[in-house]
Coordinates of C-alpha atoms in Angstrom, one line a residue:
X1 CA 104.7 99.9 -61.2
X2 CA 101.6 97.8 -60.2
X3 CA 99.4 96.2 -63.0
X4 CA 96.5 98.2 -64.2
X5 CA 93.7 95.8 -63.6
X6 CA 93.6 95.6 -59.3
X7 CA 94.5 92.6 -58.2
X8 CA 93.0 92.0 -54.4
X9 CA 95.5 88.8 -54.1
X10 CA 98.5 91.2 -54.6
X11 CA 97.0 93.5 -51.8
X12 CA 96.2 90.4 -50.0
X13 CA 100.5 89.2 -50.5
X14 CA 101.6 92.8 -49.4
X15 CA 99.4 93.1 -46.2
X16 CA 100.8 89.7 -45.5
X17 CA 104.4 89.8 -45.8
X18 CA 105.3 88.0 -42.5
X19 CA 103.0 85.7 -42.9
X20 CA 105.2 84.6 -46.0
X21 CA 108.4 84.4 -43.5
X22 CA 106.4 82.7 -41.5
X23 CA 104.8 79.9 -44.1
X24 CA 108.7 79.6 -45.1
X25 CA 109.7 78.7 -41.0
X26 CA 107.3 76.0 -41.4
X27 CA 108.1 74.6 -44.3
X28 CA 111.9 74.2 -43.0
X29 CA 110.7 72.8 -39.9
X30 CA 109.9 69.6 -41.3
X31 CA 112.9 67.3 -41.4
X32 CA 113.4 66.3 -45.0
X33 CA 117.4 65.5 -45.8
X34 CA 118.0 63.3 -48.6
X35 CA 118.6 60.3 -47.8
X36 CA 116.4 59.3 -46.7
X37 CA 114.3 61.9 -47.8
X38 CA 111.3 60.8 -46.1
X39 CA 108.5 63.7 -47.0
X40 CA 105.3 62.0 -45.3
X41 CA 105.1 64.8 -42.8
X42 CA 105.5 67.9 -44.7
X43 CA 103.1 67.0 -47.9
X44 CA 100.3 65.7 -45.0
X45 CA 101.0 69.1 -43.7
X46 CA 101.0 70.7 -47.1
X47 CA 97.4 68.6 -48.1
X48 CA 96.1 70.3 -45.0
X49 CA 97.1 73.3 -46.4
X50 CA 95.3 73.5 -49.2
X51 CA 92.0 71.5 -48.0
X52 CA 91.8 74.8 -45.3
X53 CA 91.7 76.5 -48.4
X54 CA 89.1 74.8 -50.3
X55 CA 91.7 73.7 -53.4
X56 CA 92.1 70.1 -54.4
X57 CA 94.7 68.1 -54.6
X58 CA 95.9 64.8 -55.0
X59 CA 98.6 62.6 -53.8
X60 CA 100.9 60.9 -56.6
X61 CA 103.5 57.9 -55.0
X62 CA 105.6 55.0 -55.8
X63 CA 106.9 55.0 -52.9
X64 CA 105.1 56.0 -49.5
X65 CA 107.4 57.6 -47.8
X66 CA 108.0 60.1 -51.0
X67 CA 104.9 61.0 -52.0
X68 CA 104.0 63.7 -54.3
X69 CA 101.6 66.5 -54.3
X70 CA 99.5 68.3 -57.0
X71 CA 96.9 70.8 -56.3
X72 CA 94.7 73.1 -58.9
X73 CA 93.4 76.6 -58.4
X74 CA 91.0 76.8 -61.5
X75 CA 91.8 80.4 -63.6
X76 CA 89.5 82.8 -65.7
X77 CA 91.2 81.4 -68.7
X78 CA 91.7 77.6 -70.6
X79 CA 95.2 78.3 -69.5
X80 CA 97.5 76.9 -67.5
X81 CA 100.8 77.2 -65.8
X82 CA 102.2 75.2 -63.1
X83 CA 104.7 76.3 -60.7
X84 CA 106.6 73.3 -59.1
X85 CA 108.9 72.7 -56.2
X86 CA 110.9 69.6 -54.5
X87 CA 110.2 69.2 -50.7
X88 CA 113.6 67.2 -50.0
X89 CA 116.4 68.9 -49.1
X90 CA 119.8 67.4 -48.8
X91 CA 121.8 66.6 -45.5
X92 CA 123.4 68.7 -42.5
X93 CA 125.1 68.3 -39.8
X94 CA 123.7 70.4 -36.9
X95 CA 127.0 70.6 -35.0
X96 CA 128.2 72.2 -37.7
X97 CA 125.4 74.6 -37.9
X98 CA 125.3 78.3 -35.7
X99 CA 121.7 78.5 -36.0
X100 CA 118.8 76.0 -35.9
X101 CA 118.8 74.0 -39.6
X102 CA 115.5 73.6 -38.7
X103 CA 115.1 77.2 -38.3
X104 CA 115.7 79.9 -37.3
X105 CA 114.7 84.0 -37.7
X106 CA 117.9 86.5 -37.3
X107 CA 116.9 89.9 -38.2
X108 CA 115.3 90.0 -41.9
X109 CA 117.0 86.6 -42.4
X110 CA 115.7 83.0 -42.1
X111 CA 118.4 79.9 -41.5
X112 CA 117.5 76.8 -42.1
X113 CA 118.0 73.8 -44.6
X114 CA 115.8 74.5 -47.4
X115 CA 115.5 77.9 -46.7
X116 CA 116.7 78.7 -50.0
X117 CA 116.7 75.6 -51.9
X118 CA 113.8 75.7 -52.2
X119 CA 111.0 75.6 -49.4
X120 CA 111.4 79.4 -49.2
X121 CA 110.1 79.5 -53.1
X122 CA 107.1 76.3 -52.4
X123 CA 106.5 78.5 -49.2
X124 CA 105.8 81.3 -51.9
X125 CA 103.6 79.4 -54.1
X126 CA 101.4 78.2 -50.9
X127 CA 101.0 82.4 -50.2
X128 CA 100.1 83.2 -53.8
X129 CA 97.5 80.2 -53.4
X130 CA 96.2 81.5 -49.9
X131 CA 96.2 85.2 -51.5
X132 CA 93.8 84.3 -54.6
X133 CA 91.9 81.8 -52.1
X134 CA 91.3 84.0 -49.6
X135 CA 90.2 87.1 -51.6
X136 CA 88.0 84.7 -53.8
X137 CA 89.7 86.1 -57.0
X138 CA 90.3 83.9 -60.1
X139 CA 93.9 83.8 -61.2
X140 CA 94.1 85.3 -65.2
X141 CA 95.2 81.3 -65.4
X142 CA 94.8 78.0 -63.7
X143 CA 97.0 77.5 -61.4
X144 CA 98.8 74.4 -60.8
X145 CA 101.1 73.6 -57.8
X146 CA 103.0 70.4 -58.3
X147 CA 105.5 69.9 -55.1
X148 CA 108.0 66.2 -55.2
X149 CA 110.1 64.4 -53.6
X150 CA 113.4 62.6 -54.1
X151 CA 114.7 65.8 -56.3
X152 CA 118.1 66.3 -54.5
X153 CA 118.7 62.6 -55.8
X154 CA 117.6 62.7 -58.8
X155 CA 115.5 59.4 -57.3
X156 CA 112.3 58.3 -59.6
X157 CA 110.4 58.6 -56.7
X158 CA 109.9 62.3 -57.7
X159 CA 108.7 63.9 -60.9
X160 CA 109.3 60.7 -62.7
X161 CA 107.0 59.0 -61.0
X162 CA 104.0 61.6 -61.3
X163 CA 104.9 62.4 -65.1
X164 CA 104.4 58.3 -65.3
X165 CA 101.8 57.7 -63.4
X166 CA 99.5 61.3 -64.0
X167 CA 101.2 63.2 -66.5
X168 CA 101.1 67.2 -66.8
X169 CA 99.7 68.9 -69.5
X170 CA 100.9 72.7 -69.1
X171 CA 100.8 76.0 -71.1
X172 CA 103.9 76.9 -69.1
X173 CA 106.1 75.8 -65.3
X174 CA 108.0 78.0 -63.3
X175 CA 110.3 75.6 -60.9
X176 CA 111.4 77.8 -58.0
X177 CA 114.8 76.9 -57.5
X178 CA 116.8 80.1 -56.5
X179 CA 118.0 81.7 -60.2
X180 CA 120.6 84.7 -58.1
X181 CA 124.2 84.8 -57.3
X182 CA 126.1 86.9 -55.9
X183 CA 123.4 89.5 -56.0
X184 CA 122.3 88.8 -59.6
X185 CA 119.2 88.2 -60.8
X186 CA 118.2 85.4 -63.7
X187 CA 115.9 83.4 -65.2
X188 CA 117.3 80.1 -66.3
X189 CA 115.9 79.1 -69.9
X190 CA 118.1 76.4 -70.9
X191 CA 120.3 73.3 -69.2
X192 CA 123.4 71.4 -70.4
X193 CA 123.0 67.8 -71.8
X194 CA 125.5 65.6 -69.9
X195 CA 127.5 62.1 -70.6
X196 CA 128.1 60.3 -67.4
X197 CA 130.5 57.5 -68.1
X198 CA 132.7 54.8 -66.3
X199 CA 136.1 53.3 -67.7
X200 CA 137.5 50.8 -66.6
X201 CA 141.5 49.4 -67.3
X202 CA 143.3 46.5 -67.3
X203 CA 146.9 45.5 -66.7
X204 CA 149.4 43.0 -65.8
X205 CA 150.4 42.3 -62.2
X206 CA 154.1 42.4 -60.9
X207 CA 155.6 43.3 -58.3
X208 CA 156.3 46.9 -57.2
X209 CA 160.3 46.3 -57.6
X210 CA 160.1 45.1 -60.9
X211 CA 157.1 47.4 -63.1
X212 CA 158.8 46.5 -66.0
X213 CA 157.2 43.1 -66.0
X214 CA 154.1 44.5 -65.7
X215 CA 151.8 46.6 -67.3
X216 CA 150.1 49.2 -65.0
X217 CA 146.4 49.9 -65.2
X218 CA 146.0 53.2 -63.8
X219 CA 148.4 54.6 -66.0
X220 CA 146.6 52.9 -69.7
X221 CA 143.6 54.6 -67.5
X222 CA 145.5 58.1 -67.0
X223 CA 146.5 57.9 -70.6
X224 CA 143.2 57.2 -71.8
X225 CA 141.4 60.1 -69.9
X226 CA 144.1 63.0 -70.5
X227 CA 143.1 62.1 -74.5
X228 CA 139.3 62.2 -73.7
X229 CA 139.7 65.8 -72.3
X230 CA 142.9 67.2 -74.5
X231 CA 140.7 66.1 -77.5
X232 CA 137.3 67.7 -76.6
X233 CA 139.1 71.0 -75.0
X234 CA 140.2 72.0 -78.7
X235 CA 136.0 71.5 -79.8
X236 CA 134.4 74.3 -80.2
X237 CA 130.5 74.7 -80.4
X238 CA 128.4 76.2 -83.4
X239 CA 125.3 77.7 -82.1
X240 CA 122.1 79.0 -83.9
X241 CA 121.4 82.2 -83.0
X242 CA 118.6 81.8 -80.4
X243 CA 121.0 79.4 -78.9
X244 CA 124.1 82.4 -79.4
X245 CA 122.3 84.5 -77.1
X246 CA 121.9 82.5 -74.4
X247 CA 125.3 81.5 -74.4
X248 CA 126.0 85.2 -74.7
X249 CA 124.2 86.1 -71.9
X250 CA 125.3 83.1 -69.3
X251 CA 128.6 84.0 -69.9
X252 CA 128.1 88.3 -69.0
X253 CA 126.4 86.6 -66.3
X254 CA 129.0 84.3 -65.1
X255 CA 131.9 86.2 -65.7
X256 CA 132.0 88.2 -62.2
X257 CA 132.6 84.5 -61.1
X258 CA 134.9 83.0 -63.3
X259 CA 136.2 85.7 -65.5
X260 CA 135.2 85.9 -68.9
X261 CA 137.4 83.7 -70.8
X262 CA 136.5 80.6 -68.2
X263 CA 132.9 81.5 -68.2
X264 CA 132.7 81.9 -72.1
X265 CA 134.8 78.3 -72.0
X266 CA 131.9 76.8 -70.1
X267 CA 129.5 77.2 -72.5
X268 CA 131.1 77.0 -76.1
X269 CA 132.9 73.8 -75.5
X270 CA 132.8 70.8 -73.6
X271 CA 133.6 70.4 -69.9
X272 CA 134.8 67.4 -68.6
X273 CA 135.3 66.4 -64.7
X274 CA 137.1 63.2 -63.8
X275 CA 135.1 62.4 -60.5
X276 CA 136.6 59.1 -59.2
X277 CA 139.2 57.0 -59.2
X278 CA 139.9 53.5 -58.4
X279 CA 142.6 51.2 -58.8
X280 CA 145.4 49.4 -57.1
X281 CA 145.4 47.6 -53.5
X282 CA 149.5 48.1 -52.4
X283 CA 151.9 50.2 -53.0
X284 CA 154.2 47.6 -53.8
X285 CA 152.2 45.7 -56.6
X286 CA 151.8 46.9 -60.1
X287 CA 147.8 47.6 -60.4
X288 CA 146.2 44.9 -62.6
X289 CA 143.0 47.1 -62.5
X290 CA 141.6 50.9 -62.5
X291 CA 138.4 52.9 -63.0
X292 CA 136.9 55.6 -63.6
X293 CA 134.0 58.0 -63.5
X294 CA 134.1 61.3 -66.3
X295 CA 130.9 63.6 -66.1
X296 CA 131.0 65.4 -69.4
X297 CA 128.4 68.6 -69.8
X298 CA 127.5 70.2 -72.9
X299 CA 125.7 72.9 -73.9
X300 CA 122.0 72.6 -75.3
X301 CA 121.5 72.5 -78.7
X302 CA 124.5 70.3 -79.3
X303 CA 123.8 66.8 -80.3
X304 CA 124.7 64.7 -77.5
X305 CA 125.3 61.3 -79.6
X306 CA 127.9 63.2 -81.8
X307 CA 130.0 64.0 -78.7
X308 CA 129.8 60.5 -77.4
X309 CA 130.7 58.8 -80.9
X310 CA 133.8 61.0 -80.3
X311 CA 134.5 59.9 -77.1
X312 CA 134.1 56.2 -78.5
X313 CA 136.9 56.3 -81.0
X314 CA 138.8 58.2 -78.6
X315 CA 139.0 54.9 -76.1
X316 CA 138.9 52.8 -79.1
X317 CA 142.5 53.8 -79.7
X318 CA 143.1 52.6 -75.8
X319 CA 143.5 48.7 -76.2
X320 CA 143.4 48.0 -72.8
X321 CA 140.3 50.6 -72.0
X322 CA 136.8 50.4 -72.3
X323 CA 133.5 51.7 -71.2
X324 CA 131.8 49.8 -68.9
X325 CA 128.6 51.7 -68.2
X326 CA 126.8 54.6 -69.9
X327 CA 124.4 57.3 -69.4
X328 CA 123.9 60.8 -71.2
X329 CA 120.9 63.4 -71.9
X330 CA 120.6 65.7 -74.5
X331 CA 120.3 69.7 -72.7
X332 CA 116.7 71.7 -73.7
X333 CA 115.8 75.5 -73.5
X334 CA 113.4 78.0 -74.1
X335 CA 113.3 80.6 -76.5
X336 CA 115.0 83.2 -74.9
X337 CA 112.9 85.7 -76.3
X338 CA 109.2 83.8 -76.0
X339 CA 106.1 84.2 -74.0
X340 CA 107.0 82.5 -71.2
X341 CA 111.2 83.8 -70.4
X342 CA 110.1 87.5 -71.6
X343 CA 106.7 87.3 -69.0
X344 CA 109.4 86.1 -65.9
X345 CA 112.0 88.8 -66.8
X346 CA 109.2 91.8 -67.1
X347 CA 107.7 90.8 -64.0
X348 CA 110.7 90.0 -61.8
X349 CA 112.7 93.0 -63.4
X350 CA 110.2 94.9 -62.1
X351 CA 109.7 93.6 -58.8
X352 CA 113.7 93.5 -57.9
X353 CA 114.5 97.1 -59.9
X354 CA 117.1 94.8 -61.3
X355 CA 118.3 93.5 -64.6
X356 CA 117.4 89.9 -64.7
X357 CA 119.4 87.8 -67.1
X358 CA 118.1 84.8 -69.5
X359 CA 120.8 82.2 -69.0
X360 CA 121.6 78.7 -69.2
X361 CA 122.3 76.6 -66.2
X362 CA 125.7 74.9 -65.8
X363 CA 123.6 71.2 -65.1
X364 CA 120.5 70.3 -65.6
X365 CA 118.0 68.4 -63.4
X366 CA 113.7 68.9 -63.4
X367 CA 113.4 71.6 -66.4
X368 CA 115.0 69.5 -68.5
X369 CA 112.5 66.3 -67.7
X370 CA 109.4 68.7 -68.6
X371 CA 110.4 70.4 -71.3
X372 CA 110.5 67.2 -72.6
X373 CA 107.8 66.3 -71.1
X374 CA 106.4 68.5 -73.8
X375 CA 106.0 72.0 -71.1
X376 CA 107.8 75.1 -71.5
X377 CA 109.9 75.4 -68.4
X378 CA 111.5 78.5 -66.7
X379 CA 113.3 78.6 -63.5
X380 CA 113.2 81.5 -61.1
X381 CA 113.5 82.3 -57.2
X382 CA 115.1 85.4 -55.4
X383 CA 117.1 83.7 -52.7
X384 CA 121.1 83.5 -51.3
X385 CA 124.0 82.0 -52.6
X386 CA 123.7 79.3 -49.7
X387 CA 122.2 76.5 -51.0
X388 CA 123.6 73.2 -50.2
X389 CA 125.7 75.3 -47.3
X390 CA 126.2 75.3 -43.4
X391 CA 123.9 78.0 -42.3
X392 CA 122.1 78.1 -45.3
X393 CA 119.6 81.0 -45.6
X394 CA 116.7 83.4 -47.4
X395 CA 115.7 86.7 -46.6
X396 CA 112.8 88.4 -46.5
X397 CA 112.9 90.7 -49.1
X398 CA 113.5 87.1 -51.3
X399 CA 110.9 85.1 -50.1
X400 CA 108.3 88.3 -50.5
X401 CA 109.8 89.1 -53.9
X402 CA 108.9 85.4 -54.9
X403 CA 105.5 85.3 -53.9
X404 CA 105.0 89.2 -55.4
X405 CA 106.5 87.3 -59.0
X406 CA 104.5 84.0 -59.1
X407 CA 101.5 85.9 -58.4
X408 CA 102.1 88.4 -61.1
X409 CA 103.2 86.1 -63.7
X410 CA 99.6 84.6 -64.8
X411 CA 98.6 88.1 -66.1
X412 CA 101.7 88.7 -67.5
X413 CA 102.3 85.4 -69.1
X414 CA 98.4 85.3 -70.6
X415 CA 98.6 88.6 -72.4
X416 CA 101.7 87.2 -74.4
X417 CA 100.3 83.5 -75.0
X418 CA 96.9 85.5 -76.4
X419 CA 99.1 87.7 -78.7
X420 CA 100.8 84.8 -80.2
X421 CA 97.8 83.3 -81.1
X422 CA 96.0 86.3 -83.1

């Protein structure tokens, strides 16, 4: 099914599909690991970009070897929805690699860091831009491309620094991070608030023949961790019942991979992983000192301080533990059943002949900073499962399937915002 009203930029996208493969090549080319993540080279490349194009855009940096890059393509409509992407990508090892991580083209697929996460999806956005450039048509709404930095490190060098120093202000954002795994589609619509804490111990030396005379810290540590996550594993979240069906439907869509019972776990209670640690210098001395490091999740719409006040009288009880440093969010979503997640999942259902679910991710990262930034936020891309991995790739159909969505989505997206407001 196409949409009724011709669109030249969608004929312009389908006449063009290498030419997406090829923008995507490019992209990967430039050598962006983080650290150091050093993006100078691919956003002057990116400016160019769109000056050949006749769109403006404008550089937004605290630091100039991370710059940041926004760029408007004015709509037919007060609208608009931004579609953003991070230009870092984290480290490899070539040696490790069988193709080039700078890419390389194998049949209908494309290797290379980034390929999937995410220069394959910015590649997209730059071919929807060049498609509604080049066939001087007027996206149904403005258009704005916001790529970053420093994403894969969480650094402030990214989005923090351009919501700081420029701010958005946004009917709507699509980030293009790849939604599929193991050949299923989704949307994400919500993250997971987290609590990222250190605890630290303290004991009494003695030597390792004689523990009796001392008191050893990594076991008051032990102790005090096994009750932080026996406690919260007999919680149990309440959930209203927007909230109900996304956790519904992250767990049918999880539970290929972890079976239901683990999935549905994920979601309707706490997680807790005990990350690092420390403590001890020889075998034969009884540790006067341990630490360490719990990330907590939880799922959106649960109040984040509650959880921690638990954890609080939990180590309270641990006379010899305490927290030593701090840091949590609250998770955010999107009505499930809104403007914006119901515009993604008619378009992209459509253009995969697939169901696409509405889900919550398992962490949270840039959706979560908008949305609280005041935008609704989405993500969606078609790519692999590969992210992150040694010979890391997108195909083809993916990377065309991406650009086909983002430059359907305007359309869609502004015939729901215009209903909700008669």
């Amino acid at each position: 099914m196409t949409p009724t009203t011709p669109n030249p930029s969608l004929a312009h996208l389908r006449a063009h599909q290498d030419d997406i493969v090829d923008l995507t090549n490019t992209l990967v080319g430039f050598d962006t690991q983080n650290p150091p993540g050093d993006t100078r080279e691919i956003v002057a490349w990116v400016e160019s970009f769109f000056t050949d194009l006749d769109v403006e855009s404008e550089r937004i940096a605290s630091d100039s070897s991370k710059p940041n890059l926004v760029a408007t393509l004015p709509g037919s409509s007060d609208r608009t929805i931004v579609y953003q992407g991070h230009l870092d990508t984290v480290p490899f090892d070539p040696d490790e690699w069988a193709f080039d991580p700078l890419g390389e083209r194998d049949g209908d697929r494309l290797y290379g860091r980034g390929a999937t996460d995410m220069k394959g999806a910015v590649a997209a956005m730059l071919a929807v831009a060049q498609a509604y450039a080049e066939t001087d048509t007027e996206p149904a709404m403005t258009l704005e491309f916001v790529l970053v930095s420093d994403e894969e490190v969480a650094g402030d060098a990214g989005l923090p620094t351009l919501l700081d120093a420029r701010g958005l202000s946004a009917d709507a954002c699509v980030i293009g991070e790849t939604t599929c795994e193991q050949g299923r589609h989704s949307t994400t619509v919500a993250d997971r608030g987290s609590i990222w804490l250190t605890l630290a111990a303290t004991g009494e030396s003695a030597h390792g023949s004689r523990p009796v005379l001392g008191t050893n810290a990594i076991r008051e540590l032990c102790n005090a961790v096994d009750d932080i996550e026996s406690t919260l594993e007999k919680l149990r979240f309440d959930f209203d019942e927007g909230l109900q069906a996304i956790v519904d439907e992250s767990v049918e869509y999880y539970e290929p991979q972890f079976g239901e019972r683990a999935a549905r776990d994920l979601f309707e209670r706490p997680s807790v992983n005990l990350g690092v640690v420390r403590g001890g210098d020889r075998v034969n001395v009884v540790p006067e000192t341990a630490e360490a490091h719990l990330d907590v999740r939880l799922t959106a719409g649960v109040h984040t301080p509650d959880l921690l006040d638990s954890i609080r009288e939990i180590v309270a009880d641990h006379e010899r533990v305490e927290i030593t440093d701090l840091s949590w969010s609250i998770g955010t979503y999107e009505d499930p059943d809104g403007p914006l997640a119901d515009a993604v999942v008619t378009v992209a259902s459509d253009v995969t002949g697939d169901r696409v679910y509405r889900r919550s991710a398992t962490g949270g990262g840039d959706a979560k900073r908008l949305r609280n930034a005041g935008i609704p936020t989405v993500e969606f891309g078609l790519g692999t499962d590969t992210a992150h991995a040694v010979d890391e790739f997108s195909t083809r159909d993916a990377l065309v399937g991406n650009a086909e969505v983002y430059a359907r989505l305007p359309a869609e997206l502004l015939k729901r915002l215009d209903a909700g407001t008669e």
